[in-house]
PDB file of C-alpha atoms in Angstrom:
ATOM      1  CA  MET A  60      13.951  35.924 124.605  1.00 52.00           C
ATOM      2  CA  THR A  61      14.194  38.699 121.985  1.00 55.00           C
ATOM      3  CA  LYS A  62      14.208  42.373 122.992  1.00 49.00           C
ATOM      4  CA  LYS A  63      10.987  42.873 121.114  1.00 50.00           C
ATOM      5  CA  LYS A  64       9.187  40.004 122.823  1.00 47.00           C
ATOM      6  CA  TYR A  65      10.508  40.989 126.327  1.00 42.00           C
ATOM      7  CA  GLN A  66       9.129  44.518 125.689  1.00 46.00           C
ATOM      8  CA  TYR A  67       5.721  43.079 124.580  1.00 44.00           C
ATOM      9  CA  ILE A  68       5.398  40.823 127.733  1.00 39.00           C
ATOM     10  CA  LEU A  69       6.487  43.855 130.017  1.00 38.00           C
ATOM     11  CA  CYS A  70       3.953  46.066 128.438  1.00 42.00           C
ATOM     12  CA  PHE A  71       1.085  43.380 128.744  1.00 39.00           C
ATOM     13  CA  PHE A  72       1.838  42.921 132.543  1.00 37.00           C
ATOM     14  CA  LEU A  73       2.150  46.782 132.994  1.00 38.00           C
ATOM     15  CA  CYS A  74      -1.424  47.191 131.359  1.00 40.00           C
ATOM     16  CA  LEU A  75      -2.777  44.426 133.555  1.00 38.00           C
ATOM     17  CA  PHE A  76      -1.284  45.920 136.702  1.00 40.00           C
ATOM     18  CA  LEU A  77      -2.850  49.423 135.637  1.00 40.00           C
ATOM     19  CA  VAL A  78      -6.196  47.933 135.159  1.00 37.00           C
ATOM     20  CA  SER A  79      -6.084  46.115 138.419  1.00 39.00           C
ATOM     21  CA  CYS A  80      -5.026  49.212 140.251  1.00 39.00           C
ATOM     22  CA  SER A  81      -7.892  51.269 138.521  1.00 45.00           C
ATOM     23  CA  THR A  82     -10.308  48.652 139.600  1.00 53.00           C
ATOM     24  CA  THR A  83      -9.176  48.621 143.063  1.00 59.00           C
ATOM     25  CA  SER A  84      -9.284  52.317 143.265  1.00 74.00           C
ATOM     26  CA  GLN A  85     -12.856  52.502 141.973  1.00 73.00           C
ATOM     27  CA  SER A  86     -14.017  49.765 144.472  1.00 82.00           C
ATOM     28  CA  ASP A  87     -12.376  51.614 147.287  1.00 83.00           C
ATOM     29  CA  TYR A  88     -14.062  55.044 146.130  1.00 83.00           C
ATOM     30  CA  ILE A  89     -17.452  53.339 146.006  1.00 86.00           C
ATOM     31  CA  GLU A  90     -17.114  51.722 149.580  1.00 87.00           C
ATOM     32  CA  ASN A  91     -15.777  54.973 151.084  1.00 86.00           C
ATOM     33  CA  THR A  92     -18.667  56.911 149.595  1.00 88.00           C
ATOM     34  CA  LEU A  93     -21.348  54.451 150.544  1.00 87.00           C
ATOM     35  CA  LEU A  94     -20.001  54.834 154.117  1.00 88.00           C
ATOM     36  CA  GLU A  95     -20.239  58.582 153.582  1.00 89.00           C
ATOM     37  CA  ALA A  96     -23.869  58.274 152.572  1.00 85.00           C
ATOM     38  CA  ASN A  97     -24.618  56.239 155.681  1.00 87.00           C
ATOM     39  CA  ASN A  98     -23.109  58.938 157.894  1.00 87.00           C
ATOM     40  CA  TYR A  99     -25.373  61.409 156.145  1.00 86.00           C
ATOM     41  CA  ILE A 100     -28.397  59.131 156.655  1.00 87.00           C
ATOM     42  CA  SER A 101     -27.557  58.724 160.266  1.00 86.00           C
ATOM     43  CA  ASN A 102     -27.511  62.528 160.554  1.00 89.00           C
ATOM     44  CA  ASP A 103     -30.934  62.799 158.721  1.00 88.00           C
ATOM     45  CA  ASN A 104     -29.272  64.482 155.853  1.00 91.00           C
ATOM     46  CA  VAL A 105     -30.962  62.534 153.083  1.00 91.00           C
ATOM     47  CA  ASP A 106     -30.187  65.061 150.289  1.00 93.00           C
ATOM     48  CA  LYS A 107     -26.443  64.679 150.910  1.00 94.00           C
ATOM     49  CA  ALA A 108     -26.743  60.947 150.893  1.00 90.00           C
ATOM     50  CA  LEU A 109     -28.664  61.092 147.689  1.00 93.00           C
ATOM     51  CA  GLU A 110     -25.823  63.296 146.279  1.00 94.00           C
ATOM     52  CA  SER A 111     -23.263  60.560 147.213  1.00 92.00           C
ATOM     53  CA  TYR A 112     -25.282  57.880 145.725  1.00 89.00           C
ATOM     54  CA  LYS A 113     -25.316  60.138 142.427  1.00 94.00           C
ATOM     55  CA  ASN A 114     -21.489  60.335 142.487  1.00 92.00           C
ATOM     56  CA  ILE A 115     -21.174  56.487 142.671  1.00 91.00           C
ATOM     57  CA  LEU A 116     -23.562  56.014 139.922  1.00 94.00           C
ATOM     58  CA  GLN A 117     -21.765  58.304 137.667  1.00 93.00           C
ATOM     59  CA  LYS A 118     -18.749  55.979 137.820  1.00 91.00           C
ATOM     60  CA  ASP A 119     -20.584  52.852 138.002  1.00 92.00           C
ATOM     61  CA  PRO A 120     -24.222  53.209 136.742  1.00 93.00           C
ATOM     62  CA  LEU A 121     -25.325  49.612 137.551  1.00 93.00           C
ATOM     63  CA  ASN A 122     -23.745  49.292 141.082  1.00 93.00           C
ATOM     64  CA  GLN A 123     -26.675  47.489 142.602  1.00 93.00           C
ATOM     65  CA  LYS A 124     -26.007  48.319 146.185  1.00 93.00           C
ATOM     66  CA  THR A 125     -26.190  51.953 145.439  1.00 93.00           C
ATOM     67  CA  LEU A 126     -29.251  51.622 143.251  1.00 96.00           C
ATOM     68  CA  PHE A 127     -30.894  49.869 146.002  1.00 94.00           C
ATOM     69  CA  ASN A 128     -30.015  52.179 148.788  1.00 93.00           C
ATOM     70  CA  GLN A 129     -30.831  55.330 146.603  1.00 95.00           C
ATOM     71  CA  ALA A 130     -34.365  53.702 145.843  1.00 95.00           C
ATOM     72  CA  ILE A 131     -35.096  53.287 149.456  1.00 94.00           C
ATOM     73  CA  LEU A 132     -34.323  57.026 150.166  1.00 94.00           C
ATOM     74  CA  LEU A 133     -36.374  58.060 147.117  1.00 96.00           C
ATOM     75  CA  GLN A 134     -39.185  55.964 148.520  1.00 95.00           C
ATOM     76  CA  TYR A 135     -38.885  57.716 151.799  1.00 94.00           C
ATOM     77  CA  GLN A 136     -39.249  60.988 149.971  1.00 95.00           C
ATOM     78  CA  LYS A 137     -42.211  59.724 148.025  1.00 96.00           C
ATOM     79  CA  LYS A 138     -40.442  59.987 144.642  1.00 97.00           C
ATOM     80  CA  TYR A 139     -41.848  56.670 143.755  1.00 97.00           C
ATOM     81  CA  ASP A 140     -41.316  56.971 139.914  1.00 97.00           C
ATOM     82  CA  SER A 141     -37.496  57.461 140.336  1.00 97.00           C
ATOM     83  CA  ALA A 142     -37.357  54.649 143.140  1.00 97.00           C
ATOM     84  CA  LEU A 143     -39.010  52.310 140.644  1.00 98.00           C
ATOM     85  CA  GLU A 144     -36.580  53.370 137.999  1.00 97.00           C
ATOM     86  CA  ASN A 145     -33.661  52.149 140.161  1.00 97.00           C
ATOM     87  CA  ILE A 146     -35.352  48.926 141.178  1.00 97.00           C
ATOM     88  CA  ASP A 147     -36.059  48.040 137.478  1.00 97.00           C
ATOM     89  CA  LYS A 148     -32.510  48.675 136.527  1.00 97.00           C
ATOM     90  CA  ILE A 149     -31.492  46.204 139.437  1.00 96.00           C
ATOM     91  CA  ILE A 150     -34.002  43.659 138.183  1.00 96.00           C
ATOM     92  CA  ASP A 151     -33.144  43.990 134.595  1.00 96.00           C
ATOM     93  CA  ASN A 152     -29.435  43.478 135.228  1.00 95.00           C
ATOM     94  CA  TYR A 153     -29.381  41.193 138.447  1.00 93.00           C
ATOM     95  CA  PRO A 154     -32.622  39.251 137.980  1.00 90.00           C
ATOM     96  CA  PHE A 155     -31.762  37.050 141.014  1.00 92.00           C
ATOM     97  CA  ASN A 156     -31.912  40.091 143.390  1.00 94.00           C
ATOM     98  CA  ILE A 157     -35.006  39.017 145.403  1.00 95.00           C
ATOM     99  CA  LYS A 158     -34.832  42.011 147.689  1.00 95.00           C
ATOM    100  CA  ALA A 159     -35.123  44.268 144.723  1.00 96.00           C
ATOM    101  CA  TYR A 160     -38.451  42.457 143.908  1.00 96.00           C
ATOM    102  CA  GLN A 161     -39.483  42.935 147.615  1.00 96.00           C
ATOM    103  CA  LEU A 162     -38.807  46.472 147.680  1.00 96.00           C
ATOM    104  CA  LYS A 163     -40.733  47.038 144.361  1.00 97.00           C
ATOM    105  CA  ILE A 164     -43.679  45.383 145.976  1.00 97.00           C
ATOM    106  CA  ASP A 165     -43.511  47.542 149.043  1.00 97.00           C
ATOM    107  CA  ILE A 166     -43.297  50.706 146.772  1.00 97.00           C
ATOM    108  CA  LEU A 167     -46.283  49.578 144.698  1.00 98.00           C
ATOM    109  CA  LYS A 168     -48.292  48.789 147.880  1.00 97.00           C
ATOM    110  CA  GLU A 169     -47.744  52.347 149.242  1.00 96.00           C
ATOM    111  CA  GLN A 170     -49.268  53.618 146.127  1.00 97.00           C
ATOM    112  CA  ASN A 171     -52.094  51.089 146.299  1.00 96.00           C
ATOM    113  CA  LEU A 172     -51.441  49.702 142.926  1.00 97.00           C
ATOM    114  CA  ASN A 173     -52.676  46.353 143.924  1.00 96.00           C
ATOM    115  CA  SER A 174     -53.191  44.539 140.587  1.00 96.00           C
ATOM    116  CA  LEU A 175     -49.419  45.248 139.918  1.00 97.00           C
ATOM    117  CA  VAL A 176     -48.374  43.996 143.371  1.00 98.00           C
ATOM    118  CA  ILE A 177     -50.254  40.820 142.694  1.00 97.00           C
ATOM    119  CA  GLU A 178     -48.782  40.385 139.252  1.00 97.00           C
ATOM    120  CA  ILE A 179     -45.289  40.745 140.628  1.00 97.00           C
ATOM    121  CA  TYR A 180     -45.928  38.133 143.441  1.00 97.00           C
ATOM    122  CA  GLN A 181     -47.312  35.576 141.129  1.00 96.00           C
ATOM    123  CA  ASN A 182     -44.559  35.960 138.504  1.00 95.00           C
ATOM    124  CA  LEU A 183     -41.885  35.897 141.339  1.00 95.00           C
ATOM    125  CA  LEU A 184     -43.403  32.706 143.016  1.00 96.00           C
ATOM    126  CA  ASP A 185     -43.927  30.951 139.566  1.00 95.00           C
ATOM    127  CA  GLU A 186     -40.105  31.559 138.921  1.00 94.00           C
ATOM    128  CA  TYR A 187     -38.970  30.740 142.581  1.00 95.00           C
ATOM    129  CA  PRO A 188     -41.720  28.502 144.020  1.00 96.00           C
ATOM    130  CA  HIS A 189     -39.815  27.772 147.260  1.00 96.00           C
ATOM    131  CA  LEU A 190     -39.764  31.339 148.622  1.00 96.00           C
ATOM    132  CA  TYR A 191     -41.970  30.283 151.350  1.00 97.00           C
ATOM    133  CA  SER A 192     -41.820  33.372 153.510  1.00 96.00           C
ATOM    134  CA  LEU A 193     -42.669  35.605 150.449  1.00 97.00           C
ATOM    135  CA  ARG A 194     -45.475  33.193 149.829  1.00 98.00           C
ATOM    136  CA  VAL A 195     -46.856  34.049 153.244  1.00 98.00           C
ATOM    137  CA  ASP A 196     -46.521  37.684 152.615  1.00 98.00           C
ATOM    138  CA  TYR A 197     -48.422  37.367 149.450  1.00 98.00           C
ATOM    139  CA  ILE A 198     -51.287  35.404 151.303  1.00 98.00           C
ATOM    140  CA  ASN A 199     -51.331  38.160 154.082  1.00 98.00           C
ATOM    141  CA  PHE A 200     -51.558  40.706 151.423  1.00 98.00           C
ATOM    142  CA  LEU A 201     -54.555  38.818 149.743  1.00 98.00           C
ATOM    143  CA  LEU A 202     -56.219  38.679 153.084  1.00 97.00           C
ATOM    144  CA  SER A 203     -55.849  42.313 153.832  1.00 95.00           C
ATOM    145  CA  TYR A 204     -56.181  44.614 150.846  1.00 92.00           C
ATOM    146  CA  GLU A 205     -59.749  44.034 150.155  1.00 92.00           C
ATOM    147  CA  SER A 206     -62.536  45.018 152.541  1.00 90.00           C
ATOM    148  CA  GLU A 207     -64.218  41.996 151.581  1.00 92.00           C
ATOM    149  CA  ILE A 208     -62.220  39.174 150.141  1.00 94.00           C
ATOM    150  CA  SER A 209     -63.352  38.323 146.575  1.00 95.00           C
ATOM    151  CA  GLN A 210     -63.713  34.744 145.267  1.00 95.00           C
ATOM    152  CA  GLU A 211     -60.805  35.116 143.132  1.00 96.00           C
ATOM    153  CA  SER A 212     -58.585  36.251 146.048  1.00 96.00           C
ATOM    154  CA  LYS A 213     -59.855  33.215 148.097  1.00 97.00           C
ATOM    155  CA  GLU A 214     -58.670  30.861 145.318  1.00 97.00           C
ATOM    156  CA  MET A 215     -55.309  32.355 145.102  1.00 97.00           C
ATOM    157  CA  ILE A 216     -55.052  32.349 148.991  1.00 98.00           C
ATOM    158  CA  LYS A 217     -56.114  28.571 149.005  1.00 98.00           C
ATOM    159  CA  GLU A 218     -53.825  27.572 146.219  1.00 97.00           C
ATOM    160  CA  ASN A 219     -50.717  29.125 147.937  1.00 98.00           C
ATOM    161  CA  SER A 220     -51.751  27.709 151.441  1.00 98.00           C
ATOM    162  CA  ILE A 221     -52.286  24.326 150.104  1.00 98.00           C
ATOM    163  CA  PHE A 222     -48.721  24.665 148.354  1.00 98.00           C
ATOM    164  CA  LEU A 223     -47.128  25.550 151.842  1.00 98.00           C
ATOM    165  CA  LEU A 224     -48.773  22.643 153.404  1.00 97.00           C
ATOM    166  CA  GLU A 225     -47.703  20.189 150.695  1.00 97.00           C
ATOM    167  CA  ASN A 226     -44.268  21.287 151.382  1.00 97.00           C
ATOM    168  CA  ASN A 227     -44.547  21.169 155.007  1.00 97.00           C
ATOM    169  CA  GLU A 228     -43.620  24.959 155.345  1.00 98.00           C
ATOM    170  CA  GLU A 229     -45.278  27.795 157.217  1.00 98.00           C
ATOM    171  CA  ILE A 230     -47.975  25.427 158.320  1.00 97.00           C
ATOM    172  CA  LYS A 231     -49.593  27.711 161.010  1.00 97.00           C
ATOM    173  CA  ALA A 232     -49.877  30.636 158.566  1.00 98.00           C
ATOM    174  CA  ALA A 233     -51.104  28.306 155.821  1.00 98.00           C
ATOM    175  CA  LEU A 234     -53.967  26.818 158.139  1.00 98.00           C
ATOM    176  CA  LYS A 235     -54.778  30.130 159.494  1.00 97.00           C
ATOM    177  CA  ALA A 236     -55.306  31.548 155.984  1.00 98.00           C
ATOM    178  CA  LEU A 237     -57.523  28.564 155.012  1.00 98.00           C
ATOM    179  CA  CYS A 238     -59.705  28.811 158.081  1.00 97.00           C
ATOM    180  CA  THR A 239     -59.996  32.466 157.573  1.00 96.00           C
ATOM    181  CA  VAL A 240     -61.444  32.070 153.908  1.00 96.00           C
ATOM    182  CA  GLU A 241     -63.370  28.910 154.646  1.00 95.00           C
ATOM    183  CA  LYS A 242     -64.330  28.898 158.401  1.00 93.00           C
ATOM    184  CA  ASN A 243     -66.924  26.198 157.769  1.00 94.00           C
ATOM    185  CA  ASN A 244     -64.461  23.695 156.415  1.00 96.00           C
ATOM    186  CA  ALA A 245     -64.258  20.991 159.190  1.00 96.00           C
ATOM    187  CA  GLU A 246     -60.975  19.600 157.980  1.00 96.00           C
ATOM    188  CA  TYR A 247     -58.977  22.946 157.851  1.00 96.00           C
ATOM    189  CA  SER A 248     -60.605  23.701 161.327  1.00 96.00           C
ATOM    190  CA  ALA A 249     -59.600  20.469 162.907  1.00 96.00           C
ATOM    191  CA  LEU A 250     -55.953  20.583 161.618  1.00 96.00           C
ATOM    192  CA  LEU A 251     -55.354  24.044 162.863  1.00 96.00           C
ATOM    193  CA  TYR A 252     -56.982  23.074 166.217  1.00 96.00           C
ATOM    194  CA  LEU A 253     -54.404  20.239 166.537  1.00 96.00           C
ATOM    195  CA  TYR A 254     -51.519  22.380 165.260  1.00 96.00           C
ATOM    196  CA  ASP A 255     -52.062  25.498 167.185  1.00 95.00           C
ATOM    197  CA  LYS A 256     -55.139  25.861 169.480  1.00 95.00           C
ATOM    198  CA  SER A 257     -54.347  29.590 170.347  1.00 95.00           C
ATOM    199  CA  THR A 258     -54.484  30.570 166.620  1.00 95.00           C
ATOM    200  CA  TRP A 259     -57.647  28.420 166.084  1.00 96.00           C
ATOM    201  CA  LEU A 260     -59.225  30.337 169.043  1.00 95.00           C
ATOM    202  CA  SER A 261     -58.353  33.687 167.469  1.00 93.00           C
ATOM    203  CA  ILE A 262     -60.435  32.756 164.442  1.00 93.00           C
ATOM    204  CA  TYR A 263     -63.470  30.804 165.900  1.00 92.00           C
ATOM    205  CA  SER A 264     -63.853  32.282 169.586  1.00 84.00           C
ATOM    206  CA  GLN A 265     -65.408  35.609 168.282  1.00 62.00           C
ATOM    207  CA  GLU A 266     -67.831  33.480 165.909  1.00 58.00           C
ATOM    208  CA  ASN A 267     -68.833  31.490 168.937  1.00 53.00           C
ATOM    209  CA  GLY A 268     -69.333  34.638 170.915  1.00 50.00           C
ATOM    210  CA  ASN A 269     -66.569  33.852 173.456  1.00 49.00           C
TER     211      ASN A 269
END
């Protein structure tokens, strides 16, 4: 091996080592600062925790754990626009982070932005149809957000509930929703009665004056 070639290989591995050390150092800094933020939160010092998250994001602007945790604190402070900016950064760069979508839904619910909530639920379930627990959350939202359930909401409730039944998932929740929006449907009523009598009673006993 020539001296020049040896120097080249040595330089290559030295650079590789320095990059590795730098990455490890930054990773350690982020983890330690996240722990520091947790300590601030446990002592009710939200501003200090937000400062810690800000320091991390200066080094790693797309660190999803930091963006997520910071969004939760911003939501707590009712700084909804800033919280949503964080969540949108996560969704844009890590589209498979379902928790980010769920947090966005929670923030929009707090602001009573119901049409946006419905839009996100529908888009998310179109993309990931087998998020069964999320589908139940969507059904419950549709059941609760209107003082009187509209026909459009009833159709969405039925569609999502039937999807659950067809996939043999969340059966009690699906049947309860169907019986709630169509109390006179004998088939739904009979299925719920056979599957969970106590839930059936919670819907029909008041109607019968019991």
